mmCIF file of C-alpha atoms in Angstrom:
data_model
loop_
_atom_site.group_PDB
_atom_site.id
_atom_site.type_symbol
_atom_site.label_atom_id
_atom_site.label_comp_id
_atom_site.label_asym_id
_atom_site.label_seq_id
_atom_site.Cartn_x
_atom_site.Cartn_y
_atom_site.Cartn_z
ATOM 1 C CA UNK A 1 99.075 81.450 60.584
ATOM 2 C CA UNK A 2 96.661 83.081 62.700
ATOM 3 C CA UNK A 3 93.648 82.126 60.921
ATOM 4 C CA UNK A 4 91.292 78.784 60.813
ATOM 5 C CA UNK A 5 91.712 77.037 57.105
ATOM 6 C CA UNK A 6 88.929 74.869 57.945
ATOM 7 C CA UNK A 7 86.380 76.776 60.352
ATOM 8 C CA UNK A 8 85.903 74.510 63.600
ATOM 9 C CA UNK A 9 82.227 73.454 64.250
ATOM 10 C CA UNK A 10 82.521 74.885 67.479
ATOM 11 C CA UNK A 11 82.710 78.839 65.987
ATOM 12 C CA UNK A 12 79.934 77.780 63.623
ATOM 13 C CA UNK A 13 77.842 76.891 66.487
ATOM 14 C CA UNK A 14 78.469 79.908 68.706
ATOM 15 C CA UNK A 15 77.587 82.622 65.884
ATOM 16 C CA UNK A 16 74.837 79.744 64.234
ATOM 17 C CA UNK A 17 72.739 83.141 62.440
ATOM 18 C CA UNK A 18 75.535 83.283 60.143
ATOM 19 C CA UNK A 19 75.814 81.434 56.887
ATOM 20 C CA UNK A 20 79.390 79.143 57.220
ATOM 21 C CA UNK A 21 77.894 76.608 54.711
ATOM 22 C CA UNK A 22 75.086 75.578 52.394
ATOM 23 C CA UNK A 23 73.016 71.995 53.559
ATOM 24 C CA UNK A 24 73.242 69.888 50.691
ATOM 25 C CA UNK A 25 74.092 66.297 49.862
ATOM 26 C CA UNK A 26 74.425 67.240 46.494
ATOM 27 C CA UNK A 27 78.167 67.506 45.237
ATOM 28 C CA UNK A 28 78.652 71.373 44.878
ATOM 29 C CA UNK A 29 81.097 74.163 45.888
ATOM 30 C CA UNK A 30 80.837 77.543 46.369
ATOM 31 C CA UNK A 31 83.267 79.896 44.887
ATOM 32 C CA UNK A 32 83.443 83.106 46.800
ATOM 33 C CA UNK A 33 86.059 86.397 46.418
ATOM 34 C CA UNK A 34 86.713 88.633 48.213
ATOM 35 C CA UNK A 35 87.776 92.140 47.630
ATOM 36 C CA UNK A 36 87.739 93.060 44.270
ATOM 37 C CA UNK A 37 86.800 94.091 41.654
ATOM 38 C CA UNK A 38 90.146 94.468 40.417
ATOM 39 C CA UNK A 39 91.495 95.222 36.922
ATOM 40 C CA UNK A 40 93.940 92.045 36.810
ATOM 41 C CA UNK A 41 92.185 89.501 39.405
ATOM 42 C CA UNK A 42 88.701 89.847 38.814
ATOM 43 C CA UNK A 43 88.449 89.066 34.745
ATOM 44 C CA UNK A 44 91.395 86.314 35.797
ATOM 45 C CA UNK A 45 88.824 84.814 37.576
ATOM 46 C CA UNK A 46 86.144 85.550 35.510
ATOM 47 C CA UNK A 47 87.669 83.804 32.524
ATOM 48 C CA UNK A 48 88.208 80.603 34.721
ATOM 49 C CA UNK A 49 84.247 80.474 35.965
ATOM 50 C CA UNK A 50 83.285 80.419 32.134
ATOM 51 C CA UNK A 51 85.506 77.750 31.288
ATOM 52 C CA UNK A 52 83.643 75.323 33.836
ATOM 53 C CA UNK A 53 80.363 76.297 32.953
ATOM 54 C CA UNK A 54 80.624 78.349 36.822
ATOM 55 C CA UNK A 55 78.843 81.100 39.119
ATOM 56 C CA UNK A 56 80.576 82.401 41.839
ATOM 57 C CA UNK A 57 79.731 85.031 44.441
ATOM 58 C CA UNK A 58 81.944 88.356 44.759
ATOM 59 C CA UNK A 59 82.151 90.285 48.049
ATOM 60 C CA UNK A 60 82.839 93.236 46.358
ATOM 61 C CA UNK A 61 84.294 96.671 48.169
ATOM 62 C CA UNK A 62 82.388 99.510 47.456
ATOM 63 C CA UNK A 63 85.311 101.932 46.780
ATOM 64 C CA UNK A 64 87.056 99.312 44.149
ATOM 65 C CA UNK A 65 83.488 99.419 42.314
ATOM 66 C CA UNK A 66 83.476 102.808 41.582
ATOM 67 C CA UNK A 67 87.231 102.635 40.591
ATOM 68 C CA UNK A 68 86.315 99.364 37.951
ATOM 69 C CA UNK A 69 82.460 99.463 37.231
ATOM 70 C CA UNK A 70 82.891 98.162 34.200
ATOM 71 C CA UNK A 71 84.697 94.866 35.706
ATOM 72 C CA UNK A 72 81.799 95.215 38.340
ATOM 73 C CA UNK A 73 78.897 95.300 35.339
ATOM 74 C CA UNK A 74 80.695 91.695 33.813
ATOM 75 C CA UNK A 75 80.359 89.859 36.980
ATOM 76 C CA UNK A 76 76.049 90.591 37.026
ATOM 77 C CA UNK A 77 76.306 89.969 33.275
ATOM 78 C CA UNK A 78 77.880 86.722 33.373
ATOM 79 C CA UNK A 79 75.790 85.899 36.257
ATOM 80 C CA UNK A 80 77.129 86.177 39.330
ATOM 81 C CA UNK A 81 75.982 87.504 42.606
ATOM 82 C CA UNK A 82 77.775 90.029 44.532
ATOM 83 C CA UNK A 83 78.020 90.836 47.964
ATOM 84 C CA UNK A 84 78.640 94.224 50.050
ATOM 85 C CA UNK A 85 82.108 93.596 51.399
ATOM 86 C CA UNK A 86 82.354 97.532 53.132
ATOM 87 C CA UNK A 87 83.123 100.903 51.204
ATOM 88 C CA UNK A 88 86.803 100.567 52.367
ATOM 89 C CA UNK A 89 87.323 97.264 53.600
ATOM 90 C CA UNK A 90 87.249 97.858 57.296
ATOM 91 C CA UNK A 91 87.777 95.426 60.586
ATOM 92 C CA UNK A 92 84.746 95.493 62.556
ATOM 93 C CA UNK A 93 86.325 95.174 66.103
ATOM 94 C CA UNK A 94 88.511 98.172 65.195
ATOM 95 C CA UNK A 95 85.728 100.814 63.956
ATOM 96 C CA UNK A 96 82.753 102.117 65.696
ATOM 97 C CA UNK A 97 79.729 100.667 65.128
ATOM 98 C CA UNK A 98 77.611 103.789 63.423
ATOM 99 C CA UNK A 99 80.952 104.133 61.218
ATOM 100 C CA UNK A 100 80.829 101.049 60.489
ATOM 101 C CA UNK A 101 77.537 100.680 59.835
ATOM 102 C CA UNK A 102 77.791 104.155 57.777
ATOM 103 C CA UNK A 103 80.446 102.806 56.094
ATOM 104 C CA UNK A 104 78.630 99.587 54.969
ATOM 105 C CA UNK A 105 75.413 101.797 53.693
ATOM 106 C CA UNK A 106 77.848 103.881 51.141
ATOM 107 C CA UNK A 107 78.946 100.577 49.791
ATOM 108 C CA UNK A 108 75.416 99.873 49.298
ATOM 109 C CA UNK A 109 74.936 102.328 47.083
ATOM 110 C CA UNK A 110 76.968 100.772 44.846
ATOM 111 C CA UNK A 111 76.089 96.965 45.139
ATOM 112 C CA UNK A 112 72.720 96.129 45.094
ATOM 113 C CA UNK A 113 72.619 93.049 47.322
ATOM 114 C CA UNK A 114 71.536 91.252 50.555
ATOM 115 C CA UNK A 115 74.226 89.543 51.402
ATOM 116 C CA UNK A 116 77.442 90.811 53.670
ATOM 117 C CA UNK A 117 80.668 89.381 54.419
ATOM 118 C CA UNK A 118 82.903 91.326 57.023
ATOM 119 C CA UNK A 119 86.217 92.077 56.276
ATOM 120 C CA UNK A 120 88.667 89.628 57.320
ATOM 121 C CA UNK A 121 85.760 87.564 59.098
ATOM 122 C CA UNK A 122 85.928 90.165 62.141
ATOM 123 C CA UNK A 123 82.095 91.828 63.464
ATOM 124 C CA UNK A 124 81.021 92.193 66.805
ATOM 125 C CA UNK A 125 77.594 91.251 67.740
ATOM 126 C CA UNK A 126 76.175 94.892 68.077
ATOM 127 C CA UNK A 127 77.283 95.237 64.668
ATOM 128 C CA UNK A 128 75.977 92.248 63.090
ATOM 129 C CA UNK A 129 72.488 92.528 65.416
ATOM 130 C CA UNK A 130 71.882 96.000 63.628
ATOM 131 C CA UNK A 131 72.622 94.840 59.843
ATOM 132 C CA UNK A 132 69.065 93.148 59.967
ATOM 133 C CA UNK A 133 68.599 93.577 56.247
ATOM 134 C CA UNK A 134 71.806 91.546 55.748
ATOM 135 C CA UNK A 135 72.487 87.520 55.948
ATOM 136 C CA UNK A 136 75.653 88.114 56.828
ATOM 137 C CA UNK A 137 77.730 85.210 54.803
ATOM 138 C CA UNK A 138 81.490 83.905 56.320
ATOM 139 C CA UNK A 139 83.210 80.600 55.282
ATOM 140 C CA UNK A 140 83.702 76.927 55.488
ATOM 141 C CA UNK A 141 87.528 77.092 54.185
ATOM 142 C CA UNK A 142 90.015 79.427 53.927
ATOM 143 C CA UNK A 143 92.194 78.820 50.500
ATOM 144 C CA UNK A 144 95.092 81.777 52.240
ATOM 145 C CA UNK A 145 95.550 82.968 49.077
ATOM 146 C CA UNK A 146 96.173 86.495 50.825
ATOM 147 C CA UNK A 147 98.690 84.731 52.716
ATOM 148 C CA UNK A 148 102.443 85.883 51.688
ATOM 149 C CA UNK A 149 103.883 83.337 53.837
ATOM 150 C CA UNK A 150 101.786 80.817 51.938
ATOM 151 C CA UNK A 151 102.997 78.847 49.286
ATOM 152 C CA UNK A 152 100.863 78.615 46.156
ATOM 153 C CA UNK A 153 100.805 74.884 46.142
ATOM 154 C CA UNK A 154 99.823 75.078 49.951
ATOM 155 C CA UNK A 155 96.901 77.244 48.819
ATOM 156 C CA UNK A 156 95.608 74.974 46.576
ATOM 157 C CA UNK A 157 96.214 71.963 49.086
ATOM 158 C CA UNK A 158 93.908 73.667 51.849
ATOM 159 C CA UNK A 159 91.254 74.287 49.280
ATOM 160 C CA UNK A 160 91.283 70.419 48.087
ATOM 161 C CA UNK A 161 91.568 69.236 51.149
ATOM 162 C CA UNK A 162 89.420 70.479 53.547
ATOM 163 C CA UNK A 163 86.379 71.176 51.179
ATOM 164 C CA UNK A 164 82.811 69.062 51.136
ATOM 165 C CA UNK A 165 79.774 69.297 50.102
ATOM 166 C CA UNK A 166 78.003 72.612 50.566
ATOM 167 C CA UNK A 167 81.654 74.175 51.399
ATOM 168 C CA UNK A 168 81.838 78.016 50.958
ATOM 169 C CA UNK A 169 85.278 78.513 49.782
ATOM 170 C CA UNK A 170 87.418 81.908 50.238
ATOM 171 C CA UNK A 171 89.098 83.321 47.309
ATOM 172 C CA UNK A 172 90.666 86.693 46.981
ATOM 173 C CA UNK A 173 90.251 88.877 43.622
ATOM 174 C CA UNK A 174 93.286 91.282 44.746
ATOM 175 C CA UNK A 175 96.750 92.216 43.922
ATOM 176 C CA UNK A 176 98.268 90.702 47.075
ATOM 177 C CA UNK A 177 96.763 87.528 46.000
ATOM 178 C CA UNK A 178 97.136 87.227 42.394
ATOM 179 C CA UNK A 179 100.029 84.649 42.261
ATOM 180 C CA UNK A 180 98.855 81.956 44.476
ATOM 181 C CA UNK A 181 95.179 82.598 43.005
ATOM 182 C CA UNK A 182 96.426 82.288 39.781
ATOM 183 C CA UNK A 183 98.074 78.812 40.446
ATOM 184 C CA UNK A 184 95.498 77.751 42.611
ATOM 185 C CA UNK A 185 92.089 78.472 41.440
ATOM 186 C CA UNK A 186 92.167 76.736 38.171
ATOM 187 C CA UNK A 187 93.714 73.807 39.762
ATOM 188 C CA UNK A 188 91.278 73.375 42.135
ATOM 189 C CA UNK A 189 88.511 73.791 39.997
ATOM 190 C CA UNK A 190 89.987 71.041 37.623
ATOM 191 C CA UNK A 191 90.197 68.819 41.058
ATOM 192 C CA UNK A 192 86.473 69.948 41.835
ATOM 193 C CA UNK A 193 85.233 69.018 38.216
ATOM 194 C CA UNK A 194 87.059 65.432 38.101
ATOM 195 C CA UNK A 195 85.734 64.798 41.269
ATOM 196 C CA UNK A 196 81.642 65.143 40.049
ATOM 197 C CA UNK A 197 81.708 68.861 41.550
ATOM 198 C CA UNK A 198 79.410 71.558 40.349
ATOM 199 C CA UNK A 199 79.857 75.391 41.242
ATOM 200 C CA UNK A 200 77.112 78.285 42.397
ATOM 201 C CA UNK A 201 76.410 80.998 43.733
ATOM 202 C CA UNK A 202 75.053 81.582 46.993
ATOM 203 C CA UNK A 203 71.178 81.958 46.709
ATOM 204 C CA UNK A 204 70.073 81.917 50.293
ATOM 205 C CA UNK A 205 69.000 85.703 51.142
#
């Protein structure tokens, strides 16, 4: 794996303007996914969020909106917030910056929202330093759902292990992750909810 499960404090500190976490002593998770909306994942996962009671935030790509707004349209009317995860899902340190910027503003006019997470965690500072309208949101663990190599019970093990109070947790509403999300989202949030957990959405702007 070539990929932090648990993000080290010492990245946190270096790129501090970015949210890895929410402050809280209160016992509460938060649910985030990444990619989507997709006509299998996403309602998968929305069906599990009702059953706890549970919001969630959705880094959403713009292109997969306009292929599935009516998937889109459930998550705001079940309560969600969603996040501008790119038109077409692209790595920051591979794409120039006014692409990538361009790129980011078409998604926008799809997903009403201030909050950004770059695609596969990867922005350069140029990039970031110009997205000023944007709290640009990453991750305190990493379930690997997108992981093939990654066993579904090893998935849900990196989730219920690593995760605290205030963790951000990364989910994946796409086809390449459907089995081990499948297995490993509603066990987890069974493990969250025994232990006293609570789920939201991200709030700060």
């Amino acid at each position: 794996m070539n990929y932090f499960v648990k993000t080290p404090w010492w990245l946190k500190k270096i790129y501090s303007s970015y949210l890895w976490s929410i402050d809280t002593n209160e016992k509460t998770v938060y649910l985030t996914f990444d990619d989507g909306p997709h006509p299998q994942a996403t309602p998968f996962v929305l069906d599990e969020l009702k059953k706890y009671d549970a919001k969630a935030t959705f880094f959403c790509i713009g292109k997969n909106v306009e292929a599935h707004p009516d998937i889109y349209k459930r998550i705001l009317d079940e309560g969600h917030r969603v996040g501008n995860h790119t038109q077409n899902h692209l790595n920051g340190w591979k794409t120039d910056t006014d692409a990538y910027l361009a790129d980011i503003s078409e998604a926008a006019k799809q997903i009403d929202s201030t909050l950004f997470r770059p695609p596969y965690g990867r922005i350069r500072t140029v990039q970031a330093k110009r997205l000023k309208a944007y709290k640009i949101v990453m991750w305190d663990v990493l379930s690997g759902d997108f992981d093939e190599s990654v066993s579904k019970e090893k998935c849900l093990h990196n989730v219920t292990s690593r995760s605290k109070p205030g963790s951000i947790i990364v989910f994946h509403d796409s086809q390449q992750a459907l089995t081990r999300l499948q297995h490993a989202l509603p066990a987890a949030m069974q493990f969250f909810k025994e232990s006293g957990y609570s789920f939201r959405k991200i709030e700060k702007e």
